[in-house]
Amino acid sequence: MPPPLQAHRLLISHRRLPTPARRRLTAVSSLQSAPATTLAPGPATSSILSIRESLLSGERTAANITSDYLSRLRRTEPSLRSFIHVADAAAEREAEELDRRIASGEKDAVGPLAGVLVGVKDNLCTKNMPSTGGSRILDGYRPAYDATAVRRLREAGAIVVGKTNLDEFGMGSTTEGSAFQVTTNPWDDSRVPGGSSGGSASAVSARQCVVSLGSDTGGSVRQPASFCGVVGLKPTYGRVSRFGLMAYASSLDVVGCFGSSVFDTATILSVVAGHDKMDSTSSSQDVPDYTSELVSLDLLESKPLNGLRIGIIQETLGEGVDTGVVSSIKGAASYLEQLGSVVDEVSLPSFSLGLPAYYILASSEASSNLSRYDGIRYGRQVSANDLNEIYGESRANGLGHEVKMRILMGTYALSAGYYDAYYKRAQQVRTLVKESFKDALEKYDILISPAAPSAAYKIGEKINDPLAMYAGDIMTVNVNLAGLPALVVPCGFVEGGPVGLPVGLQMIGSPFSEGSLLRVGHIFEQTLQNFSFVPPLLAER
Amino acid sequence: MALTLLRGMRTPVSLRSNTGLFFNVLRPRLSHFTTRAESAHATEPKAVPKSIQLATKEAAEQKTQGFEAIIGIETHVQLSTVTKAFCSCPYDYGSQPNSTICPTCMGHPGTLPVLNEKVVECAVKLGLALNCEISMTSKFDRKQYFYPDLPKGYQISQFDIPIAKKGYVDLDLPVEFGGGHRKFGITRVHMEEDAGKLLHSESGSYSQVDLNRAGVPLLEIVSEPDMRTGIEAAEYGAELQRIVRYLGVSNGNMQEGSLRCDVNVSVRPVGQSEFGTKVEIKNMNSFSEINRAIDYEISRQIMLHKEGQADQIVQETRLWDESSQKTFTMRKKEGLADYRYFPEPDLPEVVLTTDYIDEISKSMPELPEAKRRRYENMGLSMQDVLFLANDDNVAHFFDSTLEHGADAKLACNWIMSDIAAYLKNEKLSIHETKLTPLELSELIASIKNGTISGKIGKEILFELIAKGGTVKGVIEEKDLVQIADPAAIEAMVDKVIADNPKQLEQYRAGKTKLQGFFAGQVMKTSKGKANPVLLNKILGEKLNAK
């Protein structure tokens, strides 16, 4: 990775991108019909910064900003169903309290996330607010504590506006696996938002909240980010504490962030990242201010990515990948070249092995992690005549189909006589995957690929074909097996829906290289022309 | 125990399957507990008359003729750390149900374990004390099964890489049981967490879960199948108890469940190399029960062998029932339970450095075996040695008495007789009394140099042990200094003789036994302070003077 761009250096030699670059970029995209919206087209701007500025200048009140978001939420929610629980009254109260503190001139009233409405995936525990994990077995469950990531957001002044929908316990790629509701895609309400963090992606895409937290075990932040046209970050394993995240597969789970801009995403990461004594697998590596390396558009030089070596993963552009997605990614790649980087194709030989290994490891850990949902201490308990019946009935009624299937698969894989053939072998594959990424990341600063083999598909399309749904995770699961950070930024559109469907570019880096990924993602986002990733839903009024 | 063995063998073997027993008997009663050492030989042997012992031994030999028992023991030791293994809850035995719990030890969604480093320290200490190889890198695994007292649906334990393995323990069998030195192999020591407790309603219609104990750290110690008799197994358990108490890692209290032994017993014809079918026995609340349960089980299995019904010995868990002095089937095992162990992804590997181990190694106290060898070299009898080394408080008291210059044998005698009797009566441990090692050594010295008599010594001892103070202080306060002045004693002797002319006459007529009477009278006059040797010498001279 070249040294981060320094603002002072840029001041001396900043130049706008040459026009030809912009033109060529629009040419490579298969579909460039950026929807006309009431929100101005052009590069994404930071909502967090503008909220902060208007609060500090007194231009707007937190109550005012909150009411803006809440009225948009109320208008769009009937069709989107992003939230399992909306804490609107609490949000309004917190906003008013913030205004009072600002008015009384309280020092530090305006924290880094003051007045910022966040959506929190419902598998993250929130104190005194329902936390169901999208499962009936936790219907009505209210944790006694905040997840560390949530606590840190709140301490920075953020307002939790509600709990977003997800596939039950994070198991799924469409959010159809929620026990409560199906969330739709803001770009086309007949399509899925992706999953499992579909509610968090959809809520940010429709500006129901400013930013949101998700979790990513095999792609659950990146794929919905791609489907919904928002920025999604899967941090390095251990970068963000998992304390308070309902475990799906502990060795793969990470808490991730969604924003409508790279800057917002970086801001959230800076707040939630860092060691937590409650999570022994959290890293004690220093947390930089991820926004400090992000340079505004007018300060960028003409080839801001000069010297950057990018590998485009061969195996992600072949058979089974939507041609529109392939051309969007290739278009993005050549645009990255125009920005000064060198892009080569790179092969990861173990790439195709990752998917089966992932499903064995994730299911194995899940079968263990979900044992605690037994109806004894909390959540739903079915009354029964004996102990086995309590267990059996509580779990049969409380857990959904996909979850049961994965528990069965995992139980099988860990059983005596099968352990070596499945779990142990999958661990060996995991080691191979790690090594092949390591090799590739010695040659390249960043690897790129699609975040999913297609854009958002129709609700119900894959609901009865789990293998087809699992295959959709091919782009993302290897990154979890290797524990690497990956950023998804919207890069184009494919045909579909009323105005086209967004496609996300996945950028993968070495462990703890979130800063570099965000810097490159920011440059890409800020200079990309003629696309607006604001869904048509918002233009309706 | 001896009678039990015989009775057990006469009783027809019952294989009644009583699963209900599990819920009624498995957990020890809550109200009874003691903090005294529970060594089998500390409580048992002296009560058993010699003749019965011999009879038992012979009977046992006769009955086991042609067979040998193979015994292995799994011991769970609850560590007395301030907080639980993976969260910061305290644990106090006997506190209100569900009063020391948090989201983590209740297995709430999203909670994660964080290892208490003290647990590792205790494990390394015990591993070293048991002469084990310490694993520089070990890991935790999940052992999975469903039970309401197991909040997460899995127990965090160690499976294929325990923190310590391949060790041994040395011990000496009590003299009353024939004595002898034994060395038993230790297969492994691993760290894990305890489960909660179920409290069953009287009617049996519902059960309640108490999670106070959930997450309390345990060390599981697995022995090699090296033991052959009940007393060997009981002594193995007692030695583990001594070791954990010496190390201060656990209170080792069996009634509280801080030390629990599950015993595996099988029997095979002598000369056969493969093991017989093993049976697991649980629910023994003292070492004496372990001894009796095993001896019962051995005789039960041998009888089945002899009756040609060896196929009725099945792999099962049996419970010891103290009231009927028998073992009963609790559950038959359908093959091996599959716990689906896999590495615990929430905890990093436990990596130790040689510096860390050296540091712990240096801080280790003298252990029971070393103490016994040292006491033996002082010339103490094995009975004395075993008594002193049984309790580290007693051993410490003894050692410190010697440091103040007392003679080993004399100090040992005082501790084993009068002090032990007092402690037993008052249900106290030696460090809970007001007697200090310094004063015991003073007492011994005062007797030795003739300041007081042995009899007065005892009086002073009881004063010191109950009220405290110094030997000198008590002697002065009560004017107890021995009268060793021959003239003073002579005066008292003269007076007694003068006061008892009748007895003098009888004495001189040949009834010499009456010297005792005169001595008693003189001692009484002196208020017990007269030097007895001097007294008898002077009295003899006077009585025999014509």
mmCIF file of C-alpha atoms in Angstrom, chain B residues 361-486:
data_model
loop_
_atom_site.group_PDB
_atom_site.id
_atom_site.type_symbol
_atom_site.label_atom_id
_atom_site.label_comp_id
_atom_site.label_asym_id
_atom_site.label_seq_id
_atom_site.Cartn_x
_atom_site.Cartn_y
_atom_site.Cartn_z
ATOM 1 C CA SER B 361 7.178 -23.508 40.340
ATOM 2 C CA LYS B 362 9.149 -21.287 42.706
ATOM 3 C CA SER B 363 6.054 -20.321 44.641
ATOM 4 C CA MET B 364 4.996 -23.917 45.322
ATOM 5 C CA PRO B 365 4.705 -24.923 48.981
ATOM 6 C CA GLU B 366 6.188 -28.129 50.360
ATOM 7 C CA LEU B 367 3.729 -30.833 49.312
ATOM 8 C CA PRO B 368 2.356 -33.699 51.436
ATOM 9 C CA GLU B 369 4.687 -36.341 50.005
ATOM 10 C CA ALA B 370 7.795 -34.246 50.669
ATOM 11 C CA LYS B 371 6.531 -33.465 54.151
ATOM 12 C CA ARG B 372 5.962 -37.123 54.913
ATOM 13 C CA ARG B 373 9.451 -38.058 53.791
ATOM 14 C CA ARG B 374 10.917 -35.241 55.874
ATOM 15 C CA TYR B 375 8.977 -36.238 58.982
ATOM 16 C CA GLU B 376 9.904 -39.847 58.429
ATOM 17 C CA ASN B 377 13.566 -38.817 58.398
ATOM 18 C CA MET B 378 13.059 -37.120 61.749
ATOM 19 C CA GLY B 379 12.437 -40.563 63.144
ATOM 20 C CA LEU B 380 8.691 -40.177 63.639
ATOM 21 C CA SER B 381 6.519 -43.255 63.254
ATOM 22 C CA MET B 382 4.424 -43.617 60.090
ATOM 23 C CA GLN B 383 1.299 -43.118 62.152
ATOM 24 C CA ASP B 384 2.656 -39.790 63.391
ATOM 25 C CA VAL B 385 3.873 -38.839 59.934
ATOM 26 C CA LEU B 386 0.501 -39.459 58.322
ATOM 27 C CA PHE B 387 -1.325 -37.576 61.025
ATOM 28 C CA LEU B 388 0.872 -34.496 60.830
ATOM 29 C CA ALA B 389 1.013 -34.322 57.054
ATOM 30 C CA ASN B 390 -2.704 -34.914 56.615
ATOM 31 C CA ASP B 391 -3.631 -31.305 57.267
ATOM 32 C CA ASP B 392 -1.373 -28.520 56.094
ATOM 33 C CA ASN B 393 -2.472 -26.350 59.012
ATOM 34 C CA VAL B 394 -1.346 -29.020 61.451
ATOM 35 C CA ALA B 395 1.861 -29.582 59.524
ATOM 36 C CA HIS B 396 2.537 -25.892 59.482
ATOM 37 C CA PHE B 397 1.878 -25.642 63.212
ATOM 38 C CA PHE B 398 4.178 -28.573 63.865
ATOM 39 C CA ASP B 399 6.972 -27.206 61.674
ATOM 40 C CA SER B 400 6.777 -23.848 63.290
ATOM 41 C CA THR B 401 6.856 -25.379 66.776
ATOM 42 C CA LEU B 402 10.066 -27.130 65.778
ATOM 43 C CA GLU B 403 11.479 -23.868 64.467
ATOM 44 C CA HIS B 404 11.127 -22.507 67.997
ATOM 45 C CA GLY B 405 13.362 -25.297 69.201
ATOM 46 C CA ALA B 406 10.926 -27.998 70.317
ATOM 47 C CA ASP B 407 11.763 -31.661 70.110
ATOM 48 C CA ALA B 408 9.966 -33.330 67.176
ATOM 49 C CA LYS B 409 8.640 -36.359 69.026
ATOM 50 C CA LEU B 410 7.434 -34.326 72.010
ATOM 51 C CA ALA B 411 5.749 -31.719 69.806
ATOM 52 C CA CYS B 412 4.146 -34.479 67.764
ATOM 53 C CA ASN B 413 2.818 -36.161 70.899
ATOM 54 C CA TRP B 414 1.232 -32.974 72.188
ATOM 55 C CA ILE B 415 -0.390 -32.270 68.816
ATOM 56 C CA MET B 416 -1.637 -35.792 68.261
ATOM 57 C CA SER B 417 -3.050 -36.331 71.738
ATOM 58 C CA ASP B 418 -4.328 -33.419 73.787
ATOM 59 C CA ILE B 419 -4.479 -30.811 71.050
ATOM 60 C CA ALA B 420 -6.152 -33.173 68.558
ATOM 61 C CA ALA B 421 -8.697 -34.216 71.173
ATOM 62 C CA TYR B 422 -9.507 -30.599 71.941
ATOM 63 C CA LEU B 423 -9.878 -29.727 68.238
ATOM 64 C CA LYS B 424 -12.156 -32.677 67.689
ATOM 65 C CA ASN B 425 -14.326 -31.714 70.659
ATOM 66 C CA GLU B 426 -14.561 -28.086 69.705
ATOM 67 C CA LYS B 427 -14.765 -28.767 65.960
ATOM 68 C CA LEU B 428 -11.952 -26.344 65.302
ATOM 69 C CA SER B 429 -8.947 -26.349 63.059
ATOM 70 C CA ILE B 430 -5.579 -25.879 64.730
ATOM 71 C CA HIS B 431 -5.046 -22.385 63.315
ATOM 72 C CA GLU B 432 -8.396 -21.306 64.731
ATOM 73 C CA THR B 433 -7.283 -21.796 68.350
ATOM 74 C CA LYS B 434 -5.399 -19.275 70.478
ATOM 75 C CA LEU B 435 -2.434 -21.546 70.947
ATOM 76 C CA THR B 436 0.665 -20.499 69.056
ATOM 77 C CA PRO B 437 3.563 -22.732 68.007
ATOM 78 C CA LEU B 438 5.875 -20.516 70.056
ATOM 79 C CA GLU B 439 3.922 -21.183 73.251
ATOM 80 C CA LEU B 440 3.731 -24.909 72.581
ATOM 81 C CA SER B 441 7.506 -24.952 72.245
ATOM 82 C CA GLU B 442 7.781 -22.896 75.466
ATOM 83 C CA LEU B 443 5.510 -25.365 77.194
ATOM 84 C CA ILE B 444 7.589 -28.306 76.067
ATOM 85 C CA ALA B 445 10.755 -26.531 77.176
ATOM 86 C CA SER B 446 9.293 -25.647 80.573
ATOM 87 C CA ILE B 447 8.491 -29.281 81.223
ATOM 88 C CA LYS B 448 11.859 -30.407 79.980
ATOM 89 C CA ASN B 449 13.765 -27.984 82.227
ATOM 90 C CA GLY B 450 11.614 -28.907 85.187
ATOM 91 C CA THR B 451 9.875 -25.573 85.659
ATOM 92 C CA ILE B 452 6.547 -27.358 85.555
ATOM 93 C CA SER B 453 5.425 -30.935 85.634
ATOM 94 C CA GLY B 454 3.805 -32.722 82.736
ATOM 95 C CA LYS B 455 0.505 -32.651 84.564
ATOM 96 C CA ILE B 456 0.653 -28.897 85.082
ATOM 97 C CA GLY B 457 1.721 -28.685 81.446
ATOM 98 C CA LYS B 458 -1.606 -30.114 80.351
ATOM 99 C CA GLU B 459 -3.488 -27.600 82.485
ATOM 100 C CA ILE B 460 -1.524 -24.766 80.974
ATOM 101 C CA LEU B 461 -2.124 -26.142 77.476
ATOM 102 C CA PHE B 462 -5.897 -26.047 77.870
ATOM 103 C CA GLU B 463 -5.635 -22.525 79.273
ATOM 104 C CA LEU B 464 -3.571 -21.405 76.288
ATOM 105 C CA ILE B 465 -5.627 -23.138 73.673
ATOM 106 C CA ALA B 466 -8.896 -21.689 74.926
ATOM 107 C CA LYS B 467 -7.869 -18.267 76.175
ATOM 108 C CA GLY B 468 -4.463 -17.566 74.707
ATOM 109 C CA GLY B 469 -1.633 -15.945 76.581
ATOM 110 C CA THR B 470 1.871 -17.150 77.284
ATOM 111 C CA VAL B 471 3.227 -20.098 79.223
ATOM 112 C CA LYS B 472 5.163 -17.765 81.485
ATOM 113 C CA GLY B 473 2.121 -15.618 82.091
ATOM 114 C CA VAL B 474 -0.070 -18.552 83.065
ATOM 115 C CA ILE B 475 2.619 -20.019 85.328
ATOM 116 C CA GLU B 476 3.029 -16.725 87.134
ATOM 117 C CA GLU B 477 -0.614 -15.900 87.265
ATOM 118 C CA LYS B 478 -1.543 -19.261 88.725
ATOM 119 C CA ASP B 479 1.657 -19.789 90.671
ATOM 120 C CA LEU B 480 2.325 -23.058 88.978
ATOM 121 C CA VAL B 481 6.120 -23.216 89.126
ATOM 122 C CA GLN B 482 7.193 -26.699 90.072
ATOM 123 C CA ILE B 483 8.476 -27.151 93.599
ATOM 124 C CA ALA B 484 11.906 -28.646 93.136
ATOM 125 C CA ASP B 485 13.392 -27.585 96.441
ATOM 126 C CA PRO B 486 14.125 -30.853 98.377
#
